[in-house]
Every structure is written in structure tokens, then in C-alpha cells.
Coordinates of C-alpha atoms in Angstrom, one line a residue:
M1 CA 25.8 3.8 -17.8
K2 CA 22.7 5.6 -19.1
T3 CA 19.4 4.1 -17.8
R4 CA 16.9 2.8 -20.4
K5 CA 13.5 3.5 -18.9
E6 CA 10.4 1.8 -20.2
I7 CA 6.7 1.5 -19.1
V8 CA 4.8 -1.6 -19.8
I9 CA 1.0 -1.8 -19.3
N10 CA -1.1 -5.0 -19.1
S11 CA -4.8 -4.5 -19.1
S12 CA -7.2 -7.4 -18.5
I13 CA -10.8 -7.9 -17.3
G14 CA -9.7 -8.3 -13.6
E15 CA -7.0 -5.6 -13.3
T16 CA -4.6 -3.2 -14.9
R17 CA -0.9 -3.6 -14.1
I18 CA 1.7 -1.0 -14.9
A19 CA 5.4 -1.9 -14.7
I20 CA 8.3 0.5 -14.7
L21 CA 11.6 -1.0 -16.0
D22 CA 15.1 0.4 -15.7
N23 CA 17.4 -1.4 -18.2
R24 CA 14.8 -4.2 -18.5
Q25 CA 14.8 -4.7 -14.7
L26 CA 11.4 -4.4 -12.9
V27 CA 11.7 -1.5 -10.3
E28 CA 8.1 -0.4 -9.8
L29 CA 4.7 -2.1 -10.2
Y30 CA 1.3 -0.5 -9.9
V31 CA -2.0 -2.4 -9.9
E32 CA -5.6 -1.2 -10.3
Q33 CA -8.5 -3.5 -9.8
P34 CA -12.2 -2.7 -10.5
E35 CA -13.2 -3.2 -6.8
R36 CA -10.0 -1.4 -5.5
G37 CA -9.6 1.5 -7.8
R38 CA -7.1 4.3 -7.2
M39 CA -8.4 6.7 -4.5
V40 CA -5.6 9.2 -3.9
G41 CA -6.6 12.6 -5.2
D42 CA -10.4 11.9 -5.0
I43 CA -12.4 14.7 -3.3
Y44 CA -15.4 14.1 -1.1
L45 CA -18.1 16.1 0.5
G46 CA -18.0 14.6 4.0
R47 CA -19.5 15.0 7.4
V48 CA -17.5 15.2 10.6
V49 CA -18.7 12.4 12.9
R50 CA -16.2 12.5 15.7
V51 CA -13.5 14.9 17.0
V52 CA -10.8 13.3 19.3
Q53 CA -8.8 16.1 20.9
G54 CA -6.4 13.6 22.5
M55 CA -5.4 12.3 19.0
Q56 CA -5.5 15.8 17.5
A57 CA -7.7 14.4 14.8
A58 CA -11.3 14.1 13.5
F59 CA -13.1 11.2 11.8
V60 CA -15.1 12.1 8.7
D61 CA -17.8 10.1 7.0
I62 CA -17.1 10.0 3.3
G63 CA -19.4 7.1 2.5
H64 CA -16.8 4.4 2.9
E65 CA -16.9 1.4 5.2
Q66 CA -14.4 3.1 7.5
D67 CA -14.5 6.8 8.4
A68 CA -11.7 8.8 7.0
F69 CA -9.0 10.1 9.3
L70 CA -8.3 13.9 9.3
H71 CA -5.3 14.9 11.4
F72 CA -5.3 18.5 12.5
S73 CA -1.9 19.0 10.7
D74 CA -3.8 18.3 7.4
I75 CA -6.2 21.1 8.0
G76 CA -5.6 24.4 6.2
N77 CA -5.3 27.7 7.9
E78 CA -9.1 28.0 7.7
L79 CA -11.6 25.2 7.7
V80 CA -14.2 26.2 5.1
E81 CA -17.6 24.6 5.0
Y82 CA -18.7 23.7 1.5
Q83 CA -21.6 26.1 1.4
T84 CA -19.3 29.1 1.6
F85 CA -16.3 27.4 -0.3
L86 CA -17.4 28.6 -3.7
S87 CA -18.0 32.2 -2.8
L88 CA -14.6 33.0 -1.3
N89 CA -12.7 33.6 -4.5
G90 CA -9.4 33.6 -2.6
S91 CA -10.2 36.7 -0.5
R92 CA -9.4 35.0 2.8
N93 CA -6.3 35.8 4.8
R94 CA -4.2 32.6 4.7
N95 CA -1.5 33.9 7.0
T96 CA -2.9 32.4 10.1
A97 CA -0.3 30.9 12.4
R98 CA 0.1 27.2 11.7
D99 CA -0.5 26.3 15.4
K100 CA -3.9 28.1 15.3
R101 CA -5.7 25.9 12.8
P102 CA -9.4 25.7 13.3
I103 CA -10.9 22.6 14.8
P104 CA -13.7 20.9 13.0
K105 CA -17.1 20.4 14.8
E106 CA -19.2 17.2 14.9
G107 CA -21.9 17.4 12.2
Q108 CA -20.0 19.9 10.1
N109 CA -19.9 19.3 6.3
I110 CA -16.5 19.8 4.8
L111 CA -14.6 19.1 1.6
V112 CA -11.7 16.7 2.0
Q113 CA -9.2 15.1 -0.4
I114 CA -7.7 11.6 0.0
I115 CA -4.0 11.7 0.5
K116 CA -3.5 8.1 1.7
E117 CA -5.6 5.1 0.8
P118 CA -7.2 2.8 3.4
I119 CA -4.8 0.3 4.8
S120 CA -5.8 -2.8 6.8
R121 CA -8.4 -1.7 9.3
K122 CA -7.5 2.0 9.0
G123 CA -9.6 4.3 6.9
A124 CA -8.3 6.7 4.3
R125 CA -6.3 9.7 5.4
V126 CA -7.7 13.0 4.1
S127 CA -6.8 16.7 4.0
T128 CA -8.8 19.8 3.7
E129 CA -6.1 21.5 1.6
L130 CA -7.2 20.6 -2.0
S131 CA -5.0 20.3 -5.0
F132 CA -5.4 19.4 -8.7
P133 CA -2.3 18.0 -10.3
G134 CA -1.9 18.4 -14.1
R135 CA 0.9 17.5 -16.4
F136 CA 3.1 20.5 -15.6
L137 CA 1.2 22.4 -12.9
V138 CA -0.6 21.8 -9.6
L139 CA -3.7 24.0 -9.1
V140 CA -4.4 24.9 -5.4
P141 CA -7.8 26.4 -4.8
N142 CA -8.2 29.2 -2.3
A143 CA -4.5 29.9 -2.0
N144 CA -2.1 32.6 -3.1
V145 CA 1.1 30.7 -3.7
A146 CA 3.3 30.6 -6.9
G147 CA 6.1 28.1 -6.4
V148 CA 8.1 25.5 -8.2
S149 CA 9.3 22.0 -7.5
K150 CA 12.3 21.6 -5.1
K151 CA 13.7 19.1 -7.7
I152 CA 14.4 22.0 -10.1
Y153 CA 17.8 23.0 -9.0
R154 CA 18.8 25.8 -11.4
L155 CA 18.1 29.2 -9.8
K156 CA 17.8 30.9 -13.2
E157 CA 15.1 28.4 -14.3
K158 CA 13.3 28.7 -11.0
K159 CA 13.1 32.5 -11.3
R160 CA 11.9 32.2 -15.0
L161 CA 9.1 29.7 -14.0
K162 CA 8.0 31.8 -11.0
K163 CA 7.7 34.8 -13.2
I164 CA 5.5 32.9 -15.6
L165 CA 3.4 31.5 -12.8
H166 CA 2.8 34.9 -11.2
G167 CA 1.7 36.1 -14.7
I168 CA -0.9 33.4 -15.4
K169 CA -2.1 32.7 -11.8
P170 CA -5.8 33.4 -11.6
D171 CA -7.3 35.2 -8.6
G172 CA -8.2 32.8 -5.7
F173 CA -5.8 30.1 -6.8
G174 CA -2.3 29.0 -6.1
L175 CA 0.0 27.4 -8.7
I176 CA 3.0 25.1 -8.3
G177 CA 5.3 24.2 -11.2
R178 CA 6.1 20.4 -11.3
T179 CA 9.5 19.1 -12.1
V180 CA 8.5 18.4 -15.7
A181 CA 7.6 22.0 -16.1
E182 CA 11.3 22.8 -16.4
T183 CA 12.1 24.6 -19.7
K184 CA 8.4 24.8 -20.7
D185 CA 7.1 28.1 -22.2
A186 CA 4.2 30.2 -20.9
E187 CA 1.8 29.0 -23.7
T188 CA 2.3 25.3 -22.7
L189 CA 1.8 26.1 -19.0
Q190 CA -1.3 28.2 -19.8
Q191 CA -2.8 25.2 -21.7
D192 CA -2.3 23.0 -18.7
L193 CA -3.8 25.6 -16.4
N194 CA -6.9 25.9 -18.6
M195 CA -7.5 22.2 -18.3
L196 CA -7.2 22.3 -14.5
L197 CA -9.6 25.2 -14.3
R198 CA -12.1 23.2 -16.3
K199 CA -11.9 20.4 -13.7
W200 CA -12.5 23.0 -11.0
K201 CA -15.6 24.4 -12.7
K202 CA -16.9 20.9 -13.0
L203 CA -16.4 20.3 -9.3
E204 CA -18.3 23.6 -8.5
H205 CA -21.2 22.4 -10.6
V206 CA -21.4 19.0 -8.8
L207 CA -21.1 20.7 -5.4
K208 CA -24.3 22.8 -5.9
K209 CA -26.4 19.6 -6.0
A210 CA -24.4 17.4 -3.6
S211 CA -25.4 16.2 -0.2
P212 CA -22.9 14.5 2.2
P213 CA -21.3 12.0 2.2
C214 CA -20.6 11.8 -1.6
L215 CA -17.8 11.8 -4.1
V216 CA -17.6 15.2 -5.9
Y217 CA -14.4 14.7 -7.9
K218 CA -12.7 11.5 -9.2
D219 CA -9.0 11.8 -10.0
V220 CA -7.6 10.0 -13.1
T221 CA -7.2 6.2 -13.3
M222 CA -3.9 4.5 -12.3
A223 CA -2.8 4.2 -15.9
S224 CA -3.5 7.8 -16.7
S225 CA -1.8 9.0 -13.5
V226 CA 1.3 7.0 -14.4
I227 CA 1.4 8.6 -17.8
R228 CA 0.8 12.0 -16.3
D229 CA 3.4 11.7 -13.5
L230 CA 6.0 9.3 -14.8
F231 CA 6.1 9.6 -18.6
T232 CA 9.1 12.0 -18.6
P233 CA 11.4 12.6 -21.6
D234 CA 13.8 10.0 -20.3
V235 CA 11.2 7.2 -20.9
V236 CA 12.1 5.7 -24.2
S237 CA 8.8 3.8 -24.7
V238 CA 5.3 3.0 -23.3
V239 CA 4.0 -0.4 -24.5
V240 CA 0.3 -1.3 -23.9
D241 CA -1.5 -4.5 -24.9
T242 CA -5.0 -3.1 -25.6
K243 CA -6.1 -0.9 -28.5
K244 CA -8.6 1.0 -26.4
L245 CA -5.9 2.1 -23.8
Y246 CA -3.5 2.8 -26.6
R247 CA -5.9 5.3 -28.3
E248 CA -6.7 6.9 -24.9
M249 CA -3.0 7.5 -24.1
V250 CA -2.2 8.9 -27.6
A251 CA -5.1 11.2 -27.5
Y252 CA -4.1 12.5 -24.0
L253 CA -0.5 13.0 -24.9
R254 CA -1.4 14.9 -28.1
D255 CA -3.2 17.4 -26.0
V256 CA -0.5 17.9 -23.4
R257 CA 2.8 16.8 -25.0
S258 CA 2.6 15.8 -28.6
A259 CA 6.3 15.0 -28.8
L260 CA 5.8 12.0 -26.5
A261 CA 2.8 10.5 -28.4
G262 CA 5.1 8.7 -30.8
R263 CA 6.7 6.8 -28.0
V264 CA 3.5 4.9 -27.2
E265 CA 3.3 1.4 -28.8
C266 CA 0.5 -1.1 -29.1
Y267 CA 1.8 -4.6 -28.3
K268 CA 0.6 -7.2 -30.9
G269 CA 2.6 -10.3 -29.9
K270 CA 1.0 -13.6 -29.2
K271 CA 2.7 -14.1 -25.8
P272 CA 1.3 -12.2 -22.8
I273 CA 3.0 -8.9 -22.7
F274 CA 4.5 -9.4 -19.2
D275 CA 6.0 -12.8 -20.3
Q276 CA 7.5 -11.1 -23.3
F277 CA 9.3 -8.5 -21.1
G278 CA 10.2 -11.0 -18.4
I279 CA 8.1 -9.2 -15.9
E280 CA 5.8 -12.0 -14.8
I281 CA 8.5 -14.0 -13.1
E282 CA 9.7 -10.9 -11.2
F283 CA 6.2 -10.1 -10.2
E284 CA 5.7 -13.6 -8.7
K285 CA 8.9 -13.1 -6.7
S286 CA 7.7 -9.8 -5.4
L287 CA 4.9 -11.6 -3.5
S288 CA 7.3 -14.1 -1.9
R289 CA 8.4 -13.9 1.7
K290 CA 11.9 -15.1 0.7
V291 CA 14.0 -13.4 -2.0
W292 CA 17.2 -15.1 -3.2
M293 CA 20.2 -13.0 -4.4
P294 CA 22.8 -13.9 -7.0
S295 CA 25.5 -14.5 -4.4
G296 CA 23.5 -17.2 -2.6
G297 CA 22.3 -15.0 0.2
Y298 CA 18.6 -14.3 0.8
L299 CA 16.2 -11.8 2.3
I300 CA 13.1 -12.4 4.5
F301 CA 10.3 -9.9 4.5
D302 CA 7.8 -10.1 7.4
H303 CA 4.8 -7.7 7.6
T304 CA 3.4 -6.9 11.1
E305 CA 0.7 -4.4 12.2
A306 CA 3.3 -1.9 13.3
L307 CA 6.2 -2.4 10.9
V308 CA 8.0 -4.4 8.2
A309 CA 11.0 -6.4 9.3
V310 CA 13.7 -7.4 6.7
D311 CA 16.3 -10.0 7.7
V312 CA 19.5 -10.5 5.8
N313 CA 21.0 -14.0 5.6
S314 CA 24.2 -15.3 4.0
G315 CA 22.5 -18.5 2.9
K316 CA 24.6 -20.5 0.4
F317 CA 27.2 -17.7 0.0
V318 CA 30.8 -19.0 0.0
G319 CA 33.3 -16.2 0.2
G320 CA 37.1 -15.9 0.6
K321 CA 39.2 -16.2 3.7
Q322 CA 38.4 -12.7 5.1
P323 CA 35.1 -13.0 7.0
E324 CA 34.6 -9.2 7.4
Q325 CA 34.9 -8.7 3.6
N326 CA 32.6 -11.6 2.9
I327 CA 29.9 -10.1 5.2
L328 CA 30.4 -6.7 3.7
R329 CA 29.9 -8.1 0.2
V330 CA 26.6 -9.8 1.2
N331 CA 25.4 -6.7 3.0
L332 CA 26.1 -4.4 0.0
E333 CA 24.3 -6.7 -2.3
S334 CA 21.4 -6.9 0.2
A335 CA 21.2 -3.1 0.5
R336 CA 20.8 -2.8 -3.3
E337 CA 18.2 -5.5 -3.4
I338 CA 16.2 -4.3 -0.4
A339 CA 16.0 -0.8 -1.9
R340 CA 14.7 -2.3 -5.1
Q341 CA 12.2 -4.6 -3.3
L342 CA 10.9 -1.7 -1.1
R343 CA 10.2 0.3 -4.3
L344 CA 8.8 -2.7 -6.2
R345 CA 6.5 -3.9 -3.4
D346 CA 5.6 -0.3 -2.5
I347 CA 6.3 -1.0 1.2
G348 CA 5.8 2.0 3.5
G349 CA 5.7 3.0 7.1
I350 CA 8.3 1.9 9.6
I351 CA 10.9 -0.6 8.3
V352 CA 13.6 -2.3 10.3
V353 CA 16.5 -4.1 8.4
D354 CA 18.7 -6.6 10.2
F355 CA 21.9 -6.6 8.3
I356 CA 24.7 -9.2 9.1
D357 CA 26.8 -7.8 12.0
M358 CA 30.1 -6.2 11.0
L359 CA 33.0 -5.0 13.3
E360 CA 34.7 -2.3 11.2
P361 CA 33.1 1.2 11.5
K362 CA 34.3 2.1 8.0
N363 CA 32.4 -0.9 6.6
K364 CA 29.3 0.1 8.5
K365 CA 29.5 3.6 7.0
R366 CA 30.0 2.2 3.5
L367 CA 27.0 0.0 3.9
Y368 CA 24.8 2.9 5.2
D369 CA 25.9 5.2 2.4
E370 CA 25.2 2.6 -0.3
F371 CA 21.7 1.9 1.2
V372 CA 20.8 5.6 1.3
K373 CA 22.1 6.0 -2.3
Q374 CA 19.9 3.2 -3.5
L375 CA 16.8 4.4 -1.7
K376 CA 17.1 7.8 -3.4
K377 CA 16.2 6.1 -6.7
S378 CA 12.6 6.0 -5.6
R379 CA 10.3 9.0 -5.6
A380 CA 9.0 8.1 -2.1
Q381 CA 10.4 10.1 0.8
V382 CA 12.5 8.2 3.2
N383 CA 14.2 8.9 6.6
V384 CA 17.1 6.5 7.5
E385 CA 18.8 6.2 10.8
P386 CA 22.5 5.1 11.0
I387 CA 23.3 1.5 11.7
S388 CA 22.7 0.8 15.4
A389 CA 24.9 -1.1 17.8
F390 CA 22.8 -4.2 17.1
G391 CA 23.4 -4.0 13.4
L392 CA 19.8 -2.7 12.7
V393 CA 18.8 0.0 10.3
E394 CA 15.6 1.8 11.3
M395 CA 13.8 3.8 8.6
T396 CA 10.5 5.2 7.5
R397 CA 9.2 5.3 3.9
E398 CA 6.3 7.3 2.6
R399 CA 3.2 5.2 2.4
V400 CA 0.3 6.3 0.1
R401 CA -1.4 3.0 -0.7
P402 CA -1.3 -0.6 0.6
S403 CA 1.8 -2.6 -0.4
L404 CA 1.7 -5.0 -3.3
L405 CA 1.3 -8.0 -1.0
F406 CA -2.0 -6.7 0.4
A407 CA -3.2 -5.6 -3.0
F408 CA -2.9 -9.2 -4.3
S409 CA -3.6 -11.3 -1.2
E410 CA -5.9 -11.7 1.8
S411 CA -5.3 -13.0 5.3
C412 CA -5.5 -16.8 5.6
P413 CA -8.9 -17.7 7.1
T414 CA -7.2 -20.5 9.1
C415 CA -4.2 -18.7 10.7
D416 CA -5.6 -15.1 10.4
G417 CA -2.3 -13.9 8.8
V418 CA 0.0 -15.3 11.5
G419 CA 1.4 -17.9 9.2
R420 CA 1.1 -20.8 11.7
V421 CA -1.7 -23.0 12.9
I422 CA -2.3 -24.8 16.2
S423 CA -0.8 -28.3 16.2
E424 CA -3.0 -31.4 16.1
S425 CA -1.8 -32.4 19.6
T426 CA -2.9 -29.0 21.0
V427 CA -6.3 -29.4 19.4
L428 CA -6.5 -32.8 21.2
T429 CA -5.7 -31.1 24.5
K430 CA -8.4 -28.5 23.9
I431 CA -11.0 -31.3 23.2
E432 CA -9.9 -33.2 26.4
R433 CA -10.3 -30.1 28.5
W434 CA -13.8 -29.5 27.0
L435 CA -14.8 -33.1 27.8
K436 CA -13.6 -32.7 31.4
R437 CA -15.8 -29.6 31.9
F438 CA -18.7 -31.3 30.2
R439 CA -18.6 -34.5 32.3
A440 CA -18.3 -32.5 35.5
E441 CA -21.7 -30.9 34.9
R442 CA -23.7 -33.1 32.5
P443 CA -24.9 -36.7 32.8
E444 CA -25.0 -37.4 29.1
R445 CA -22.5 -40.1 27.9
N446 CA -23.1 -40.1 24.2
V447 CA -21.8 -37.3 22.0
Q448 CA -20.9 -36.5 18.4
L449 CA -17.6 -34.7 17.8
V450 CA -17.4 -32.7 14.5
V451 CA -13.8 -31.8 13.4
H452 CA -11.7 -31.1 10.3
P453 CA -10.8 -34.3 8.4
S454 CA -7.1 -34.0 9.4
I455 CA -8.0 -33.8 13.1
A456 CA -10.4 -36.8 12.6
G457 CA -7.5 -38.8 11.2
F458 CA -5.2 -37.8 14.1
L459 CA -7.8 -38.8 16.7
S460 CA -8.5 -42.2 15.2
S461 CA -5.0 -43.2 14.3
G462 CA -1.8 -43.9 16.2
M463 CA -0.5 -46.6 18.4
F464 CA -2.8 -45.7 21.3
N465 CA -5.8 -44.4 19.3
N466 CA -6.6 -41.0 20.9
K467 CA -10.3 -41.3 20.5
R468 CA -10.4 -44.6 22.4
R469 CA -8.2 -43.1 25.2
L470 CA -10.7 -40.2 25.6
M471 CA -13.6 -42.5 25.8
W472 CA -12.1 -44.7 28.4
K473 CA -10.8 -41.8 30.5
Y474 CA -14.1 -39.8 30.6
R475 CA -16.6 -42.7 30.3
V476 CA -18.3 -41.2 27.3
K477 CA -19.0 -42.7 23.8
I478 CA -17.7 -40.4 21.0
D479 CA -18.7 -40.6 17.3
I480 CA -16.5 -38.5 15.0
R481 CA -18.0 -36.7 12.0
K482 CA -15.7 -35.0 9.5
D483 CA -16.4 -31.5 8.2
D484 CA -13.9 -29.9 5.8
S485 CA -15.5 -26.5 6.2
L486 CA -14.2 -26.2 9.7
R487 CA -10.8 -24.7 10.6
T488 CA -8.3 -27.3 11.9
D489 CA -8.4 -25.6 15.4
I490 CA -12.2 -25.5 15.6
F491 CA -14.4 -28.4 16.8
R492 CA -18.1 -28.8 17.6
V493 CA -19.8 -31.2 20.0
L494 CA -23.5 -32.3 19.6
L495 CA -25.6 -34.4 22.0
K496 CA -26.3 -37.7 20.4
G497 CA -29.9 -37.8 21.5
D498 CA -31.4 -34.6 20.1
G499 CA -28.4 -33.1 18.2
T500 CA -28.1 -30.0 20.5
D501 CA -24.9 -28.1 20.0
V502 CA -23.3 -27.7 23.5
T503 CA -19.8 -26.6 22.3
K504 CA -19.9 -23.0 23.6
Q505 CA -21.2 -23.9 27.0
Y506 CA -17.9 -25.5 28.0
L507 CA -15.4 -23.4 26.1
V508 CA -13.1 -21.0 28.0

């Protein structure tokens, strides 16, 4: 069945959301918020603040809260300081052995480009090998390459494109033909190259007046990058819900690919555009920890600091009389849904999937083959290990930006992202231990206990009244004051006489 591909863009005051649909099913979702704009592709003039030989990396101040991470493998054959960067004109010898990359020095000012956005407490990952992606070409300053995308498989077409690229490649620059450059003529590619060279000239101009750390080149917005990178001829329509964005896209497409401009539509319906296309419901599901499947089985997604764990459960599924076939059916359905969810949620890094155990080797192979097949539908690079003896599939997926969950949510201030809070009885035990330490060293017998309202209720209720038991046991008068600004696991103790806060003195 031929896939019907659509792009739907919702622009609002708080954010811009771009949805990619295959046969009206949501498969990818990109989000750009004013305070968290797209960073990949941005170029900074930074200063090296620390070099850690043991990590084979350097940390670069680019003006962000966290220093950027520059691994030695992301350093070009020569590390060029920005003062001499503009005068080289590609005359350098770029055939240096890859294991002899130069090591940056602390205090050195260098040009770096963001290749991965900041995630959690990690700063952005950067590279000194700069590139400027256009609609059909990628311009690589200070290089001498003329290559084409690996996704262009026809040898005759590869040779044709390489010949054109060698003919139009300016001195001091490399060129790479993107997948959408297939079948394009020299004139079209030259126009794209001219646009990229204008961007480079603008960066040169900014650099002459720049002082580190500062941004010297801002890549296109999320919406523009999606149109540039994903609006291929197989996309039947792009629907946007604001006139301003509609005009910008039509103007851009008329410059680079006029044939596609007619496929852009401005949505005029009264319902929100994501409601009209059935995207909003799918979007809400993509933030959920549990995902139900049509058969009655369900998936659980758990994010940790090191990896993402996905658990497959049969749930309400009721199959036939053959257990192995029932399990295979649930696992195959799960493989398809997990691949879609990984793409939709933009989950990257290390991922471990716990499928339901099967006995037959042929069924395990069938499951593995199906999972790999589904994962290939995404543009992200993946590496998948065969199913282990414990029924686990270990894989890595390319991560460029934080996953959807972290783009739309923050850690709970009460549980710090664990998902669980200390029980009321445990808080009572902590208070009792505090009182015991306090009474061992202080003569005061009159205190005020400040706690969250739910803890106050627990202390004052019950058959034995926990507050009264504490007072009798430790010979101290306790007045309880409620404070709903406190976390449930936090309490404060004040001396009744002068209101002195003595909590920290007797905490472990």
C-alpha cells in the first residue's frame, strides 16, 4: 500500500508543533518553544575552558549555562583558531591521520557547531567540523570533498551528481549532495550553492567583530528545517494554521522548489488544527508512561539517567489455545508500536526492550527481523543486538535533542523524578528520630512542628493519635502548624519560646 505522507504545523504563542503523518497516523512530532529554540546547526565562537585527557574531550564556553562538550573525535584534522580561519581558503592539507588530531588548549578561541542539544545536566555536544545544509547540498568550509548521500543507490546517478559537484565546487569548500538532489540539474544545484555561500559570507562578516563566547550563525527555525529536510516529493500536503507561516513557507519554496509551493495549504477551519487531524489525542498518549495496544496488551516506558527501559505486557489479551503463538502475536504488535513510539517520542541513547519470553528460535528471529524492519522507517541511526537469552533486546538510537517527554515536562519537585514519595509512616519515623536527638541534648520541652497538611492530618488522626504518643514518649509539648508549601517529606521544628529554627541541628 502506498504511503500518504502529510505535514501538519500548529503555531501558537507558546510553541510551534510540527506533526508528520503516514496514512493519517502520527509518526513524528517536533516542538519548538521560544525559551527552548532549536540549537542543532548553530555556530559559536567559543573559548576552551578545560581539557580532560582521560575523557579525550574538552569543555568549551559558548555562553550557555553548561559548557559545551567537544570530544576529540569531533575535531577536524586541524584545529583552526578563528583569527586564521578566514584566511586559509582551503589551502590546508586535510590528509592528516585521523588518530593525530590536534588537541585544543585551555584559553584557545575556536569555532564550534552544535551537533547535539543539551540534555538533562549535560551541555551541548559540539564539533569543529562545520557544515551548512541547504535544500539539495551541504556546504563544508575548508574541505576538499565532493560526495553524495549514501541513500542514493543508483551508480549512474551518483557519478552524474559527483561530476556536477566537482564542476561547481568553489575553492576552499567541500560539497555533499543530499538525497533530494537526485535527478536535479546543475542549474538547480548552483542556485542552492549560491544561497549557502551567501550564508558563509554573512558568518565571515560577523566573525570580524565577534568576541567569545558568542553566537555567530543561527540555523533555521524548527519549522523551516522540517520543510528543508522533510518536504520531499512524496509529501502530498503541508497544512499550516497561521497566515504568516504560510506566506514564509510559500516564499521559501518558490526560491528553492517552486513545484512544491502549491502543496502548502493554510488551514481555515474553526476547530484547532491538531483536533481536526486527530493528532491531539495521539500527542497526549505520547507523553504517557503506559501505551495500550489494540490487542489488549500494553507497553511501559521508563526513563532513567543511563537508558530507557520498555516493558511488554500481555495485559487484557486473550488468545487461542497455543501459548507460543499468542505470545508471538503480542510481541510482533509490540515491535511495531515500540518502533513508532521511539520515533514519535524522539527517544535516543541506550534502549532496552523486555519482550515476553518465547521458546522457539524461529519465533525469536521473526520478532527481531520485524523490529529491525520497523526501526528502519525512521531517519535516526540505530544499532540493534539480537534477542538475548533473557528475552531482552539492547539497542542504541541516535539522539540529537531531548525526547518529547523532557521537552514538555519537568521533574516533580516532590519526588525529583523518581515517581514515588516517602510514606507518611516513614515521615513519622524521621520526626521521632529527630525528637530523640533533640531531647538528648536540649532542655526545652515546648516546640512547634511545621509540616505539610497531609502529614499534619496523619499525625493528629488515627486510633492512637501519633502526635499524643510522641508527646508522652519524649515528654515534650508539640504544636502542629500546617504549611502547604513544604514537601510531604520535609518538616521544620521551631522553639516555642523565641521561634528559633533548630531543624538542621538534629538531622542526619
